[in-house]
Short mmCIF file of C-alpha atoms in Angstrom, two decimals:
data_model
loop_
_atom_site.label_atom_id
_atom_site.label_comp_id
_atom_site.label_asym_id
_atom_site.label_seq_id
_atom_site.Cartn_x
_atom_site.Cartn_y
_atom_site.Cartn_z
CA MET L 1 181.20 137.43 201.77
CA GLU L 2 178.67 134.76 202.58
CA ASN L 3 178.32 131.36 200.88
CA GLY L 4 182.01 131.17 200.19
CA GLY L 5 181.78 133.63 197.32
CA ILE L 6 183.95 136.64 196.80
CA GLU L 7 182.55 139.70 195.21
CA LYS L 8 184.84 141.24 192.65
CA LYS L 9 184.50 144.54 190.98
CA ASP L 10 185.80 145.14 187.54
CA SER L 11 188.19 148.08 187.84
CA GLU L 12 187.18 149.65 184.56
CA SER L 13 183.44 149.39 185.04
CA SER L 14 181.93 149.96 188.44
CA SER L 15 178.48 148.56 187.55
CA TYR L 16 179.54 145.00 186.68
CA ARG L 17 179.79 142.44 189.46
CA TYR L 18 180.14 138.70 189.47
CA TRP L 19 180.59 135.94 191.98
CA VAL L 20 183.53 133.63 192.01
CA ARG L 21 183.02 130.35 193.74
CA ASN L 22 185.83 129.13 195.85
CA THR L 23 186.18 125.38 195.99
CA THR L 24 185.72 124.38 199.56
CA GLU L 25 185.24 121.02 201.21
CA ASP L 26 181.62 121.71 202.12
CA ALA L 27 180.65 122.77 198.57
CA ALA L 28 178.34 120.49 196.56
CA PRO L 29 180.14 118.30 194.04
CA LEU L 30 179.96 119.24 190.40
CA PRO L 31 177.27 117.31 188.49
CA LEU L 32 178.46 114.26 186.60
CA PRO L 33 176.69 112.99 183.47
CA HIS L 34 174.95 109.61 183.74
CA LYS L 35 173.02 107.52 181.26
CA ILE L 36 169.23 107.75 181.46
CA GLU L 37 167.54 104.37 181.16
CA HIS L 38 164.70 104.25 178.63
CA HIS L 39 161.83 102.12 179.92
CA VAL L 40 159.59 100.67 177.20
CA SER L 41 156.00 100.06 178.23
CA HIS L 42 154.74 96.63 177.28
CA SER L 43 151.12 97.80 177.43
CA HIS L 44 151.55 100.02 174.37
CA ILE L 45 148.67 99.96 171.86
CA GLY L 46 149.04 101.11 168.28
CA SER L 47 151.89 101.83 165.93
CA ALA L 48 155.56 101.96 166.92
CA TRP L 49 155.75 105.65 166.00
CA ASN L 50 152.96 106.49 168.45
CA ARG L 51 154.51 105.24 171.70
CA ALA L 52 152.65 107.86 173.70
CA GLY L 53 149.31 106.61 172.33
CA THR L 54 148.10 110.16 171.74
CA TRP L 55 146.03 109.82 168.55
CA GLU L 56 145.97 107.26 165.81
CA GLU L 57 143.21 106.31 163.39
CA LYS L 58 143.12 103.04 161.47
CA SER L 59 140.62 102.27 158.72
CA LEU L 60 138.83 98.92 159.01
CA ASN L 61 136.85 99.32 155.76
CA ASN L 62 138.55 96.42 153.98
CA TRP L 63 137.25 94.08 156.66
CA ALA L 64 133.98 95.80 157.63
CA ALA L 65 132.01 96.11 154.36
CA PRO L 66 132.49 92.46 153.29
CA ARG L 67 131.73 91.30 156.83
CA ILE L 68 128.47 93.29 157.00
CA LYS L 69 127.40 91.82 153.64
CA GLU L 70 128.26 88.30 154.79
CA LEU L 71 126.28 88.70 158.02
CA ILE L 72 123.22 90.21 156.30
CA LEU L 73 123.16 87.49 153.62
CA SER L 74 123.21 84.85 156.38
CA ILE L 75 119.77 85.95 157.64
CA GLY L 76 118.00 83.43 155.45
CA SER L 77 114.25 83.29 154.81
CA ILE L 78 111.66 84.94 157.01
CA HIS L 79 108.19 83.43 157.13
CA PHE L 80 105.10 85.58 157.30
CA SER L 81 101.42 84.71 157.69
CA SER L 82 100.90 84.65 153.92
CA GLY L 83 104.39 84.19 152.47
CA THR L 84 108.15 84.14 152.80
CA ALA L 85 110.99 86.45 151.77
CA GLN L 86 114.76 86.43 151.82
CA VAL L 87 117.64 88.80 151.18
CA GLU L 88 118.99 88.07 147.71
CA ASP L 89 121.81 90.62 147.73
CA VAL L 90 123.28 93.62 149.51
CA THR L 91 123.28 96.11 146.65
CA LYS L 92 124.66 99.03 148.65
CA CYS L 93 126.99 98.95 151.64
CA LEU L 94 128.53 102.41 151.92
CA GLY L 95 130.31 103.87 154.89
CA ASP L 96 133.37 103.78 157.08
CA ALA L 97 134.58 101.69 159.98
CA PHE L 98 137.64 102.65 161.96
CA MET L 99 139.59 102.21 165.15
CA VAL L 100 140.90 105.25 166.95
CA ILE L 101 143.57 105.11 169.64
CA VAL L 102 143.24 108.02 172.03
CA ARG L 103 145.40 108.21 175.16
CA ASN L 104 146.41 104.59 174.68
CA LYS L 105 142.79 103.34 174.62
CA LYS L 106 141.08 101.74 171.63
CA ARG L 107 137.77 103.13 170.46
CA PHE L 108 135.77 101.77 167.54
CA SER L 109 133.18 103.38 165.36
CA TYR L 110 131.38 103.00 162.06
CA THR L 111 128.75 104.70 159.95
CA TYR L 112 127.06 102.79 157.13
CA GLU L 113 124.08 102.80 154.78
CA LEU L 114 122.60 99.58 153.39
CA THR L 115 120.28 98.62 150.57
CA LEU L 116 119.03 95.03 150.52
CA LYS L 117 117.49 93.36 147.49
CA VAL L 118 114.69 91.08 148.70
CA LYS L 119 112.64 88.48 146.91
CA GLY L 120 109.59 86.72 148.24
CA GLU L 121 106.42 84.83 147.51
CA TRP L 122 103.03 85.63 148.99
CA ILE L 123 99.68 83.91 148.70
CA ILE L 124 97.31 86.66 147.57
CA HIS L 125 93.64 85.72 147.04
CA GLY L 126 94.64 82.07 146.63
CA ASP L 127 97.37 82.77 144.04
CA LYS L 128 101.12 82.59 144.68
CA LYS L 129 102.71 85.91 143.70
CA SER L 130 106.43 86.57 143.39
CA VAL L 131 107.49 90.00 144.65
CA MET L 132 110.83 91.79 144.38
CA GLY L 133 111.80 94.85 146.37
CA HIS L 134 114.47 96.84 148.17
CA ILE L 135 114.91 97.72 151.81
CA ASP L 136 116.98 100.83 152.47
CA PHE L 137 118.56 101.34 155.87
CA SER L 138 119.53 104.98 156.15
CA GLU L 139 122.66 106.00 157.98
CA PHE L 140 123.30 104.07 161.17
CA SER L 141 126.24 104.19 163.55
CA PHE L 142 127.98 102.36 166.36
CA GLY L 143 125.72 102.06 169.40
CA GLU L 144 122.68 103.56 167.64
CA LEU L 145 120.92 100.47 166.31
CA ASP L 146 117.83 100.82 168.51
CA ASP L 147 116.46 103.43 166.15
CA LEU L 148 117.25 101.68 162.86
CA GLN L 149 115.35 103.50 160.07
CA MET L 150 114.19 101.54 157.03
CA GLN L 151 112.33 102.34 153.84
CA ILE L 152 110.75 99.63 151.69
CA SER L 153 110.12 99.89 147.97
CA LEU L 154 108.47 97.15 145.93
CA GLY L 155 109.08 96.33 142.30
CA GLU L 156 106.38 96.98 139.77
CA ALA L 157 103.74 94.27 140.06
CA SER L 158 100.64 95.41 138.23
CA ASN L 159 98.51 92.47 139.37
CA ILE L 160 98.86 93.25 143.11
CA SER L 161 96.43 95.70 144.69
CA HIS L 162 97.52 98.69 146.76
CA HIS L 163 96.10 97.07 149.91
CA ASP L 164 98.12 93.88 149.30
CA LYS L 165 101.29 95.93 148.70
CA VAL L 166 100.76 97.65 152.07
CA GLU L 167 100.51 94.20 153.71
CA ILE L 168 103.69 93.03 151.95
CA ARG L 169 105.54 96.17 153.10
CA ASN L 170 104.39 95.52 156.67
CA ASP L 171 105.68 91.94 156.39
CA LEU L 172 109.05 93.14 155.07
CA LYS L 173 109.40 95.46 158.09
CA LYS L 174 110.03 92.26 160.06
CA PHE L 175 113.52 92.20 158.51
CA SER L 176 114.43 95.02 160.89
CA GLN L 177 115.03 92.76 163.90
CA PRO L 178 117.28 90.15 162.21
CA VAL L 179 119.25 92.94 160.48
CA GLN L 180 119.64 94.68 163.84
CA GLU L 181 120.86 91.42 165.44
CA LYS L 182 123.44 90.90 162.68
CA LEU L 183 124.67 94.49 163.04
CA LEU L 184 125.01 94.00 166.81
CA GLN L 185 127.10 90.91 166.06
CA PHE L 186 129.19 93.05 163.71
CA GLU L 187 129.73 95.61 166.50
CA GLN L 188 130.98 92.88 168.85
CA GLU L 189 133.38 91.56 166.21
CA LEU L 190 134.55 95.11 165.48
CA LYS L 191 135.47 95.63 169.16
CA HIS L 192 137.80 92.64 169.04
CA ARG L 193 139.71 93.67 165.91
#
């Protein structure tokens, strides 16, 4: 028979055949076991259990919310044509910030809502008036700060006319740009976590 094999027939059963390999000099050697070296990649990102870097999510909330508050409170006073205002407190900072490792690449994201307590003084008809209010920034996310939505509500001040309240609200809209700048700074810091 070819290939150095001999065909044998079982005498009791004519349908069963098998090949017996004769050991010849030209036959391939039998495989020998050898140790496989395990190479560890030094460019691994993430946890030790996720060496392949397939998917891993890490919460950054413990760092993110206090950092957003700190940045927003550092805005300071803003001067308007007839007054000044400043952020007194961040009364609401709700959301999530996280890092995701996908295919051994880091990706960062966040979604937050903010409410700022503001206090200011305006000169209205020659009198200095103290005004309190809140600025709500509805949900905003990573990379979407160009369209930052805000809603302004003023505290009850019975001695300020509707027209003057509209002017004060328009002045408080100027907080949008410094808040946006601080959130962009937050995004940069988030990328380097």
